């Protein structure tokens, strides 16, 4: 059996497990917003903890008031730094509601990259495409979403634009070096030349965790890489996990805290790895409004001394 055939068989098995009642629940689950927490022992000895709120893949439409209210509410976590890894929009009229949702967070030091669904409005597509080794469909239309306006609003609020560039953000009075790329899912990534600035920590930021970008960030000596895009698989089979990742990263790293290219740095076999956090995101395409065993999320990462 071909790899694609094996994936198809797993998906069909997953659908059988989910069933019609499960699919009804999967629509409800898209509204069960969750704040996850994880501790990353990555700071130099003696450094106080740093709270980093990782927000990704909101895929906001103007009518999603529950999601807007939830995004505003997570500012109560009092982060020192916010990192947004893209795919904020899902409708051409979403910019105003999105900026309202992000308003309390835009007062916090932050950084961002954009995703394909900040540039292009989603369109219906055959979900079976996600079973292919490369599920991408090259857009044959001009950008239809206000990506430039979104980026300008974030920059005006003081957030660092990491679109194929480097920068430094001061959070909790401490400098942090960052490097980011435009969306690898659209092949817009151009890893910036240069070297990390002297800082407490060096962070890599990308929308889609393609292996080539993770390898570049690892070679750039990133201490932590933050990514989104995968939706955690979106439909997960209990006991098996994500069926697909919509990029070339392995299913095991579809969401959560891991190491790259090896095990987590705090594991016995993790020497030389970079910390990698992949957010399962907080939204879906409006044409596939389902999640199963994969609640919509943001994550509060606590960076602590190793």
PDB file of C-alpha atoms in Angstrom:
ATOM      1  CA  UNK A   1       0.000   0.000   0.000  1.00  0.00           C
ATOM      2  CA  UNK A   2       1.301   3.463  -0.906  1.00  0.00           C
ATOM      3  CA  UNK A   3       1.902   6.035   1.877  1.00  0.00           C
ATOM      4  CA  UNK A   4      -1.020   8.096   0.543  1.00  0.00           C
ATOM      5  CA  UNK A   5      -3.211   4.997   0.561  1.00  0.00           C
ATOM      6  CA  UNK A   6      -2.196   4.211   4.124  1.00  0.00           C
ATOM      7  CA  UNK A   7      -3.040   7.779   5.191  1.00  0.00           C
ATOM      8  CA  UNK A   8      -6.415   7.512   3.454  1.00  0.00           C
ATOM      9  CA  UNK A   9      -7.141   4.291   5.276  1.00  0.00           C
ATOM     10  CA  UNK A  10      -6.288   5.889   8.621  1.00  0.00           C
ATOM     11  CA  UNK A  11      -8.519   8.863   7.850  1.00  0.00           C
ATOM     12  CA  UNK A  12     -11.443   6.642   6.846  1.00  0.00           C
ATOM     13  CA  UNK A  13     -10.952   4.698  10.044  1.00  0.00           C
ATOM     14  CA  UNK A  14     -10.921   7.970  11.955  1.00  0.00           C
ATOM     15  CA  UNK A  15     -14.140   9.103  10.291  1.00  0.00           C
ATOM     16  CA  UNK A  16     -15.757   5.799  11.227  1.00  0.00           C
ATOM     17  CA  UNK A  17     -14.750   6.369  14.844  1.00  0.00           C
ATOM     18  CA  UNK A  18     -16.079   9.899  14.841  1.00  0.00           C
ATOM     19  CA  UNK A  19     -19.423   9.066  13.197  1.00  0.00           C
ATOM     20  CA  UNK A  20     -22.280  11.482  12.736  1.00  0.00           C
ATOM     21  CA  UNK A  21     -22.700  12.210  16.439  1.00  0.00           C
ATOM     22  CA  UNK A  22     -18.977  12.852  16.679  1.00  0.00           C
ATOM     23  CA  UNK A  23     -19.123  15.269  13.763  1.00  0.00           C
ATOM     24  CA  UNK A  24     -21.882  17.197  15.507  1.00  0.00           C
ATOM     25  CA  UNK A  25     -19.689  17.392  18.596  1.00  0.00           C
ATOM     26  CA  UNK A  26     -16.717  18.387  16.404  1.00  0.00           C
ATOM     27  CA  UNK A  27     -18.598  21.523  15.398  1.00  0.00           C
ATOM     28  CA  UNK A  28     -19.299  22.324  19.056  1.00  0.00           C
ATOM     29  CA  UNK A  29     -15.629  21.796  19.904  1.00  0.00           C
ATOM     30  CA  UNK A  30     -14.633  24.728  17.676  1.00  0.00           C
ATOM     31  CA  UNK A  31     -16.116  26.960  20.395  1.00  0.00           C
ATOM     32  CA  UNK A  32     -14.463  25.266  23.393  1.00  0.00           C
ATOM     33  CA  UNK A  33     -11.571  27.700  23.626  1.00  0.00           C
ATOM     34  CA  UNK A  34      -8.720  26.600  25.865  1.00  0.00           C
ATOM     35  CA  UNK A  35      -5.703  28.340  27.330  1.00  0.00           C
ATOM     36  CA  UNK A  36      -2.883  25.848  27.577  1.00  0.00           C
ATOM     37  CA  UNK A  37       0.196  26.340  29.732  1.00  0.00           C
ATOM     38  CA  UNK A  38       3.697  24.977  29.356  1.00  0.00           C
ATOM     39  CA  UNK A  39       7.040  25.620  31.018  1.00  0.00           C
ATOM     40  CA  UNK A  40      10.187  25.923  28.911  1.00  0.00           C
ATOM     41  CA  UNK A  41      13.462  25.721  30.886  1.00  0.00           C
ATOM     42  CA  UNK A  42      15.483  27.860  28.493  1.00  0.00           C
ATOM     43  CA  UNK A  43      16.589  31.059  30.242  1.00  0.00           C
ATOM     44  CA  UNK A  44      20.115  31.561  31.531  1.00  0.00           C
ATOM     45  CA  UNK A  45      20.702  30.822  35.212  1.00  0.00           C
ATOM     46  CA  UNK A  46      19.493  33.600  37.471  1.00  0.00           C
ATOM     47  CA  UNK A  47      17.014  35.085  34.977  1.00  0.00           C
ATOM     48  CA  UNK A  48      13.465  35.589  36.303  1.00  0.00           C
ATOM     49  CA  UNK A  49      10.595  33.849  34.523  1.00  0.00           C
ATOM     50  CA  UNK A  50       9.168  35.343  31.344  1.00  0.00           C
ATOM     51  CA  UNK A  51       5.533  34.777  30.300  1.00  0.00           C
ATOM     52  CA  UNK A  52       5.072  34.451  26.509  1.00  0.00           C
ATOM     53  CA  UNK A  53       1.550  34.236  25.081  1.00  0.00           C
ATOM     54  CA  UNK A  54       1.520  32.353  21.772  1.00  0.00           C
ATOM     55  CA  UNK A  55      -1.555  33.120  19.635  1.00  0.00           C
ATOM     56  CA  UNK A  56      -2.106  31.555  16.213  1.00  0.00           C
ATOM     57  CA  UNK A  57      -4.612  30.677  13.503  1.00  0.00           C
ATOM     58  CA  UNK A  58      -7.621  32.640  14.707  1.00  0.00           C
ATOM     59  CA  UNK A  59      -9.208  32.472  11.217  1.00  0.00           C
ATOM     60  CA  UNK A  60     -11.639  35.131  12.405  1.00  0.00           C
ATOM     61  CA  UNK A  61     -14.912  35.981  10.689  1.00  0.00           C
ATOM     62  CA  UNK A  62     -16.824  39.116  11.758  1.00  0.00           C
ATOM     63  CA  UNK A  63     -19.646  37.168  13.402  1.00  0.00           C
ATOM     64  CA  UNK A  64     -17.473  35.133  15.792  1.00  0.00           C
ATOM     65  CA  UNK A  65     -18.190  37.175  18.896  1.00  0.00           C
ATOM     66  CA  UNK A  66     -17.440  34.303  21.278  1.00  0.00           C
ATOM     67  CA  UNK A  67     -13.936  34.002  19.846  1.00  0.00           C
ATOM     68  CA  UNK A  68     -13.429  37.776  19.964  1.00  0.00           C
ATOM     69  CA  UNK A  69     -14.429  37.863  23.630  1.00  0.00           C
ATOM     70  CA  UNK A  70     -12.144  34.935  24.446  1.00  0.00           C
ATOM     71  CA  UNK A  71      -9.120  36.514  22.740  1.00  0.00           C
ATOM     72  CA  UNK A  72      -9.697  39.722  24.693  1.00  0.00           C
ATOM     73  CA  UNK A  73     -10.002  37.742  27.921  1.00  0.00           C
ATOM     74  CA  UNK A  74      -6.611  36.033  27.684  1.00  0.00           C
ATOM     75  CA  UNK A  75      -4.899  39.378  28.230  1.00  0.00           C
ATOM     76  CA  UNK A  76      -5.680  38.664  31.887  1.00  0.00           C
ATOM     77  CA  UNK A  77      -2.776  36.181  31.857  1.00  0.00           C
ATOM     78  CA  UNK A  78      -0.556  39.289  32.037  1.00  0.00           C
ATOM     79  CA  UNK A  79       2.066  38.153  29.503  1.00  0.00           C
ATOM     80  CA  UNK A  80       5.401  39.898  29.180  1.00  0.00           C
ATOM     81  CA  UNK A  81       5.483  39.147  25.427  1.00  0.00           C
ATOM     82  CA  UNK A  82       2.900  38.172  22.790  1.00  0.00           C
ATOM     83  CA  UNK A  83       3.875  36.214  19.657  1.00  0.00           C
ATOM     84  CA  UNK A  84       1.302  35.904  16.865  1.00  0.00           C
ATOM     85  CA  UNK A  85       2.117  33.271  14.218  1.00  0.00           C
ATOM     86  CA  UNK A  86      -0.423  34.251  11.587  1.00  0.00           C
ATOM     87  CA  UNK A  87      -3.630  33.169   9.835  1.00  0.00           C
ATOM     88  CA  UNK A  88      -5.631  35.753  11.752  1.00  0.00           C
ATOM     89  CA  UNK A  89      -8.275  36.448   9.099  1.00  0.00           C
ATOM     90  CA  UNK A  90     -10.937  34.393   7.348  1.00  0.00           C
ATOM     91  CA  UNK A  91     -13.045  37.140   5.756  1.00  0.00           C
ATOM     92  CA  UNK A  92     -12.320  40.418   3.996  1.00  0.00           C
ATOM     93  CA  UNK A  93     -14.365  42.304   6.632  1.00  0.00           C
ATOM     94  CA  UNK A  94     -12.537  40.769   9.601  1.00  0.00           C
ATOM     95  CA  UNK A  95      -9.839  43.396  10.159  1.00  0.00           C
ATOM     96  CA  UNK A  96     -11.884  45.641  12.465  1.00  0.00           C
ATOM     97  CA  UNK A  97     -13.209  42.781  14.611  1.00  0.00           C
ATOM     98  CA  UNK A  98      -9.721  41.248  14.739  1.00  0.00           C
ATOM     99  CA  UNK A  99      -8.091  44.453  15.952  1.00  0.00           C
ATOM    100  CA  UNK A 100     -10.834  44.769  18.567  1.00  0.00           C
ATOM    101  CA  UNK A 101     -10.094  41.203  19.702  1.00  0.00           C
ATOM    102  CA  UNK A 102      -6.350  41.867  19.886  1.00  0.00           C
ATOM    103  CA  UNK A 103      -6.689  45.355  21.419  1.00  0.00           C
ATOM    104  CA  UNK A 104      -5.755  44.397  25.015  1.00  0.00           C
ATOM    105  CA  UNK A 105      -2.784  42.361  23.744  1.00  0.00           C
ATOM    106  CA  UNK A 106      -1.474  45.108  21.474  1.00  0.00           C
ATOM    107  CA  UNK A 107      -0.555  47.057  24.610  1.00  0.00           C
ATOM    108  CA  UNK A 108       1.969  44.308  25.426  1.00  0.00           C
ATOM    109  CA  UNK A 109       5.359  43.988  23.667  1.00  0.00           C
ATOM    110  CA  UNK A 110       4.850  41.634  20.738  1.00  0.00           C
ATOM    111  CA  UNK A 111       6.009  40.193  17.441  1.00  0.00           C
ATOM    112  CA  UNK A 112       4.256  38.615  14.467  1.00  0.00           C
ATOM    113  CA  UNK A 113       4.466  36.869  11.121  1.00  0.00           C
ATOM    114  CA  UNK A 114       1.648  36.422   8.618  1.00  0.00           C
ATOM    115  CA  UNK A 115       0.089  33.267   7.200  1.00  0.00           C
ATOM    116  CA  UNK A 116      -1.597  32.400   3.919  1.00  0.00           C
ATOM    117  CA  UNK A 117      -5.005  33.270   5.379  1.00  0.00           C
ATOM    118  CA  UNK A 118      -3.847  36.784   6.127  1.00  0.00           C
ATOM    119  CA  UNK A 119      -3.255  37.254   2.393  1.00  0.00           C
ATOM    120  CA  UNK A 120      -5.919  35.095   0.727  1.00  0.00           C
ATOM    121  CA  UNK A 121      -9.548  34.572   1.640  1.00  0.00           C
ATOM    122  CA  UNK A 122     -10.294  30.866   2.184  1.00  0.00           C
ATOM    123  CA  UNK A 123     -12.084  28.966  -0.547  1.00  0.00           C
ATOM    124  CA  UNK A 124     -13.855  25.591  -0.511  1.00  0.00           C
ATOM    125  CA  UNK A 125     -11.501  22.705  -1.213  1.00  0.00           C
ATOM    126  CA  UNK A 126     -11.683  18.940  -1.278  1.00  0.00           C
ATOM    127  CA  UNK A 127     -10.546  17.781   2.195  1.00  0.00           C
ATOM    128  CA  UNK A 128      -9.056  14.667   0.602  1.00  0.00           C
ATOM    129  CA  UNK A 129      -6.236  16.920  -0.644  1.00  0.00           C
ATOM    130  CA  UNK A 130      -4.821  16.903   2.880  1.00  0.00           C
ATOM    131  CA  UNK A 131      -3.974  13.224   2.407  1.00  0.00           C
ATOM    132  CA  UNK A 132      -1.508  14.083  -0.355  1.00  0.00           C
ATOM    133  CA  UNK A 133       2.216  14.486   0.398  1.00  0.00           C
ATOM    134  CA  UNK A 134       1.818  18.168  -0.581  1.00  0.00           C
ATOM    135  CA  UNK A 135      -1.741  19.471  -0.105  1.00  0.00           C
ATOM    136  CA  UNK A 136      -1.062  23.015  -1.270  1.00  0.00           C
ATOM    137  CA  UNK A 137      -3.029  24.732  -4.014  1.00  0.00           C
ATOM    138  CA  UNK A 138      -1.135  27.692  -5.459  1.00  0.00           C
ATOM    139  CA  UNK A 139      -3.359  30.822  -5.335  1.00  0.00           C
ATOM    140  CA  UNK A 140      -4.127  32.057  -8.847  1.00  0.00           C
ATOM    141  CA  UNK A 141      -5.596  35.353  -7.722  1.00  0.00           C
ATOM    142  CA  UNK A 142      -4.340  38.547  -6.150  1.00  0.00           C
ATOM    143  CA  UNK A 143      -4.359  38.790  -2.361  1.00  0.00           C
ATOM    144  CA  UNK A 144      -7.930  39.347  -1.213  1.00  0.00           C
ATOM    145  CA  UNK A 145      -7.439  40.045   2.497  1.00  0.00           C
ATOM    146  CA  UNK A 146      -6.069  43.234   4.104  1.00  0.00           C
ATOM    147  CA  UNK A 147      -2.693  41.772   5.084  1.00  0.00           C
ATOM    148  CA  UNK A 148      -0.837  45.051   4.566  1.00  0.00           C
ATOM    149  CA  UNK A 149      -3.323  46.947   6.749  1.00  0.00           C
ATOM    150  CA  UNK A 150      -3.142  44.246   9.435  1.00  0.00           C
ATOM    151  CA  UNK A 151       0.663  44.331   9.491  1.00  0.00           C
ATOM    152  CA  UNK A 152       0.657  48.138   9.630  1.00  0.00           C
ATOM    153  CA  UNK A 153      -1.762  48.150  12.580  1.00  0.00           C
ATOM    154  CA  UNK A 154       0.392  45.676  14.495  1.00  0.00           C
ATOM    155  CA  UNK A 155       3.551  47.656  13.759  1.00  0.00           C
ATOM    156  CA  UNK A 156       1.846  50.902  14.796  1.00  0.00           C
ATOM    157  CA  UNK A 157       1.021  49.252  18.127  1.00  0.00           C
ATOM    158  CA  UNK A 158       4.707  48.500  18.610  1.00  0.00           C
ATOM    159  CA  UNK A 159       4.773  44.834  17.631  1.00  0.00           C
ATOM    160  CA  UNK A 160       7.825  43.702  15.661  1.00  0.00           C
ATOM    161  CA  UNK A 161       7.179  42.633  12.057  1.00  0.00           C
ATOM    162  CA  UNK A 162       9.320  39.529  11.451  1.00  0.00           C
ATOM    163  CA  UNK A 163       8.434  39.108   7.767  1.00  0.00           C
ATOM    164  CA  UNK A 164      11.767  37.749   6.491  1.00  0.00           C
ATOM    165  CA  UNK A 165      13.638  39.924   8.948  1.00  0.00           C
ATOM    166  CA  UNK A 166      15.341  40.161  12.316  1.00  0.00           C
ATOM    167  CA  UNK A 167      14.545  42.440  15.234  1.00  0.00           C
ATOM    168  CA  UNK A 168      14.864  42.877  18.982  1.00  0.00           C
ATOM    169  CA  UNK A 169      11.983  43.245  21.405  1.00  0.00           C
ATOM    170  CA  UNK A 170      12.298  44.444  24.980  1.00  0.00           C
ATOM    171  CA  UNK A 171       9.978  42.503  27.282  1.00  0.00           C
ATOM    172  CA  UNK A 172       9.969  42.786  31.065  1.00  0.00           C
ATOM    173  CA  UNK A 173      12.876  45.197  30.635  1.00  0.00           C
ATOM    174  CA  UNK A 174      15.027  42.554  28.917  1.00  0.00           C
ATOM    175  CA  UNK A 175      16.133  42.359  25.243  1.00  0.00           C
ATOM    176  CA  UNK A 176      15.124  39.339  23.187  1.00  0.00           C
ATOM    177  CA  UNK A 177      16.457  38.691  19.695  1.00  0.00           C
ATOM    178  CA  UNK A 178      14.029  37.432  17.032  1.00  0.00           C
ATOM    179  CA  UNK A 179      14.190  36.088  13.499  1.00  0.00           C
ATOM    180  CA  UNK A 180      11.167  35.344  11.336  1.00  0.00           C
ATOM    181  CA  UNK A 181      10.034  34.420   7.849  1.00  0.00           C
ATOM    182  CA  UNK A 182       7.013  35.034   5.667  1.00  0.00           C
ATOM    183  CA  UNK A 183       4.696  32.065   5.190  1.00  0.00           C
ATOM    184  CA  UNK A 184       6.603  28.948   4.026  1.00  0.00           C
ATOM    185  CA  UNK A 185       3.291  27.363   2.995  1.00  0.00           C
ATOM    186  CA  UNK A 186       3.200  29.927   0.170  1.00  0.00           C
ATOM    187  CA  UNK A 187       6.956  29.623  -0.444  1.00  0.00           C
ATOM    188  CA  UNK A 188       7.331  33.265   0.633  1.00  0.00           C
ATOM    189  CA  UNK A 189      10.046  32.513   3.183  1.00  0.00           C
ATOM    190  CA  UNK A 190      13.471  34.111   2.678  1.00  0.00           C
ATOM    191  CA  UNK A 191      15.638  33.534   5.700  1.00  0.00           C
ATOM    192  CA  UNK A 192      17.294  36.870   6.566  1.00  0.00           C
ATOM    193  CA  UNK A 193      21.054  37.222   6.526  1.00  0.00           C
ATOM    194  CA  UNK A 194      22.969  38.349   9.576  1.00  0.00           C
ATOM    195  CA  UNK A 195      23.386  36.951  13.034  1.00  0.00           C
ATOM    196  CA  UNK A 196      21.370  37.158  16.259  1.00  0.00           C
ATOM    197  CA  UNK A 197      21.773  40.288  18.356  1.00  0.00           C
ATOM    198  CA  UNK A 198      23.209  39.961  21.840  1.00  0.00           C
ATOM    199  CA  UNK A 199      20.171  39.314  23.997  1.00  0.00           C
ATOM    200  CA  UNK A 200      18.833  37.197  26.828  1.00  0.00           C
ATOM    201  CA  UNK A 201      17.329  34.727  24.345  1.00  0.00           C
ATOM    202  CA  UNK A 202      17.009  34.201  20.574  1.00  0.00           C
ATOM    203  CA  UNK A 203      13.551  33.267  19.229  1.00  0.00           C
ATOM    204  CA  UNK A 204      12.539  31.951  15.806  1.00  0.00           C
ATOM    205  CA  UNK A 205       9.026  32.700  14.511  1.00  0.00           C
ATOM    206  CA  UNK A 206       7.265  31.130  11.522  1.00  0.00           C
ATOM    207  CA  UNK A 207       3.678  30.495  10.514  1.00  0.00           C
ATOM    208  CA  UNK A 208       4.126  27.022   9.028  1.00  0.00           C
ATOM    209  CA  UNK A 209       6.717  24.692  10.595  1.00  0.00           C
ATOM    210  CA  UNK A 210       8.295  23.398   7.404  1.00  0.00           C
ATOM    211  CA  UNK A 211      11.445  21.399   8.023  1.00  0.00           C
ATOM    212  CA  UNK A 212      13.634  23.679   5.901  1.00  0.00           C
ATOM    213  CA  UNK A 213      12.714  26.676   8.065  1.00  0.00           C
ATOM    214  CA  UNK A 214      13.123  24.788  11.330  1.00  0.00           C
ATOM    215  CA  UNK A 215      16.560  23.654  10.150  1.00  0.00           C
ATOM    216  CA  UNK A 216      17.516  27.254   9.336  1.00  0.00           C
ATOM    217  CA  UNK A 217      16.346  28.501  12.725  1.00  0.00           C
ATOM    218  CA  UNK A 218      18.170  25.677  14.467  1.00  0.00           C
ATOM    219  CA  UNK A 219      21.347  26.580  12.557  1.00  0.00           C
ATOM    220  CA  UNK A 220      20.759  30.233  13.530  1.00  0.00           C
ATOM    221  CA  UNK A 221      21.043  29.135  17.190  1.00  0.00           C
ATOM    222  CA  UNK A 222      17.407  29.897  18.057  1.00  0.00           C
ATOM    223  CA  UNK A 223      16.701  28.897  21.644  1.00  0.00           C
ATOM    224  CA  UNK A 224      12.969  28.509  20.980  1.00  0.00           C
ATOM    225  CA  UNK A 225      10.970  28.342  17.729  1.00  0.00           C
ATOM    226  CA  UNK A 226       7.250  29.226  17.680  1.00  0.00           C
ATOM    227  CA  UNK A 227       4.940  28.103  14.847  1.00  0.00           C
ATOM    228  CA  UNK A 228       1.286  27.468  14.040  1.00  0.00           C
ATOM    229  CA  UNK A 229      -0.516  26.414  10.836  1.00  0.00           C
ATOM    230  CA  UNK A 230      -1.100  22.727  11.591  1.00  0.00           C
ATOM    231  CA  UNK A 231      -4.293  23.200  13.662  1.00  0.00           C
ATOM    232  CA  UNK A 232      -2.885  20.289  15.655  1.00  0.00           C
ATOM    233  CA  UNK A 233      -4.269  18.051  12.934  1.00  0.00           C
ATOM    234  CA  UNK A 234      -7.748  19.530  13.576  1.00  0.00           C
ATOM    235  CA  UNK A 235      -9.322  16.067  13.592  1.00  0.00           C
ATOM    236  CA  UNK A 236      -7.400  13.821  15.959  1.00  0.00           C
ATOM    237  CA  UNK A 237      -8.072  10.151  16.642  1.00  0.00           C
ATOM    238  CA  UNK A 238      -7.877   9.332  20.363  1.00  0.00           C
ATOM    239  CA  UNK A 239      -4.936   7.043  20.967  1.00  0.00           C
ATOM    240  CA  UNK A 240      -3.452   7.852  17.570  1.00  0.00           C
ATOM    241  CA  UNK A 241      -3.236  11.620  17.360  1.00  0.00           C
ATOM    242  CA  UNK A 242      -3.132  13.912  14.355  1.00  0.00           C
ATOM    243  CA  UNK A 243      -3.838  12.389  10.961  1.00  0.00           C
ATOM    244  CA  UNK A 244      -2.205  15.179   8.947  1.00  0.00           C
ATOM    245  CA  UNK A 245      -0.123  18.319   9.528  1.00  0.00           C
ATOM    246  CA  UNK A 246      -0.622  20.181   6.202  1.00  0.00           C
ATOM    247  CA  UNK A 247       3.157  20.561   5.892  1.00  0.00           C
ATOM    248  CA  UNK A 248       6.192  18.304   6.010  1.00  0.00           C
ATOM    249  CA  UNK A 249       6.612  18.164   9.778  1.00  0.00           C
ATOM    250  CA  UNK A 250       5.850  14.795  11.357  1.00  0.00           C
ATOM    251  CA  UNK A 251       2.476  14.100  12.996  1.00  0.00           C
ATOM    252  CA  UNK A 252       4.086  13.691  16.426  1.00  0.00           C
ATOM    253  CA  UNK A 253       4.997  17.381  16.387  1.00  0.00           C
ATOM    254  CA  UNK A 254       1.606  18.580  15.114  1.00  0.00           C
ATOM    255  CA  UNK A 255       1.088  20.558  18.322  1.00  0.00           C
ATOM    256  CA  UNK A 256       2.626  21.154  21.703  1.00  0.00           C
ATOM    257  CA  UNK A 257       6.145  21.474  23.041  1.00  0.00           C
ATOM    258  CA  UNK A 258       8.881  19.442  21.352  1.00  0.00           C
ATOM    259  CA  UNK A 259      12.501  19.566  20.273  1.00  0.00           C
ATOM    260  CA  UNK A 260      14.001  20.081  16.815  1.00  0.00           C
ATOM    261  CA  UNK A 261      15.591  18.252  15.093  1.00  0.00           C
ATOM    262  CA  UNK A 262      15.792  15.703  17.900  1.00  0.00           C
ATOM    263  CA  UNK A 263      14.140  15.107  21.230  1.00  0.00           C
ATOM    264  CA  UNK A 264      13.243  17.884  23.660  1.00  0.00           C
ATOM    265  CA  UNK A 265      16.350  19.559  25.059  1.00  0.00           C
ATOM    266  CA  UNK A 266      15.439  18.395  28.557  1.00  0.00           C
ATOM    267  CA  UNK A 267      15.324  14.740  27.443  1.00  0.00           C
ATOM    268  CA  UNK A 268      18.335  12.459  27.701  1.00  0.00           C
ATOM    269  CA  UNK A 269      18.611  12.315  23.889  1.00  0.00           C
ATOM    270  CA  UNK A 270      17.866  15.996  23.326  1.00  0.00           C
ATOM    271  CA  UNK A 271      21.360  17.474  23.430  1.00  0.00           C
ATOM    272  CA  UNK A 272      21.743  19.945  20.559  1.00  0.00           C
ATOM    273  CA  UNK A 273      17.998  20.296  19.920  1.00  0.00           C
ATOM    274  CA  UNK A 274      16.081  23.568  19.803  1.00  0.00           C
ATOM    275  CA  UNK A 275      12.843  23.989  21.732  1.00  0.00           C
ATOM    276  CA  UNK A 276       9.858  23.980  19.328  1.00  0.00           C
ATOM    277  CA  UNK A 277       6.308  24.999  20.217  1.00  0.00           C
ATOM    278  CA  UNK A 278       3.599  24.389  17.620  1.00  0.00           C
ATOM    279  CA  UNK A 279       0.226  25.938  18.427  1.00  0.00           C
ATOM    280  CA  UNK A 280      -2.909  24.056  17.418  1.00  0.00           C
ATOM    281  CA  UNK A 281      -4.483  27.481  16.892  1.00  0.00           C
ATOM    282  CA  UNK A 282      -7.880  28.836  17.778  1.00  0.00           C
ATOM    283  CA  UNK A 283      -9.833  28.629  14.505  1.00  0.00           C
ATOM    284  CA  UNK A 284     -10.728  26.710  11.387  1.00  0.00           C
ATOM    285  CA  UNK A 285     -11.541  27.497   7.805  1.00  0.00           C
ATOM    286  CA  UNK A 286     -15.172  28.641   7.597  1.00  0.00           C
ATOM    287  CA  UNK A 287     -15.601  25.809   5.070  1.00  0.00           C
ATOM    288  CA  UNK A 288     -14.466  23.159   7.570  1.00  0.00           C
ATOM    289  CA  UNK A 289     -15.825  24.311  10.965  1.00  0.00           C
ATOM    290  CA  UNK A 290     -14.984  21.152  12.903  1.00  0.00           C
ATOM    291  CA  UNK A 291     -12.407  20.034  15.451  1.00  0.00           C
ATOM    292  CA  UNK A 292     -12.228  16.686  17.178  1.00  0.00           C
ATOM    293  CA  UNK A 293     -10.055  15.925  20.232  1.00  0.00           C
ATOM    294  CA  UNK A 294      -8.196  19.130  19.377  1.00  0.00           C
ATOM    295  CA  UNK A 295      -9.728  22.124  21.137  1.00  0.00           C
ATOM    296  CA  UNK A 296      -9.001  25.641  19.853  1.00  0.00           C
ATOM    297  CA  UNK A 297      -6.213  27.119  21.906  1.00  0.00           C
ATOM    298  CA  UNK A 298      -3.655  29.716  22.779  1.00  0.00           C
ATOM    299  CA  UNK A 299      -0.678  28.867  24.979  1.00  0.00           C
ATOM    300  CA  UNK A 300       0.955  30.712  27.829  1.00  0.00           C
ATOM    301  CA  UNK A 301       4.580  29.630  27.783  1.00  0.00           C
ATOM    302  CA  UNK A 302       6.598  30.302  30.906  1.00  0.00           C
ATOM    303  CA  UNK A 303      10.266  30.611  30.035  1.00  0.00           C
ATOM    304  CA  UNK A 304      12.256  29.722  33.123  1.00  0.00           C
ATOM    305  CA  UNK A 305      15.919  29.236  33.998  1.00  0.00           C
ATOM    306  CA  UNK A 306      17.317  25.926  32.806  1.00  0.00           C
TER     307      UNK A 306
END
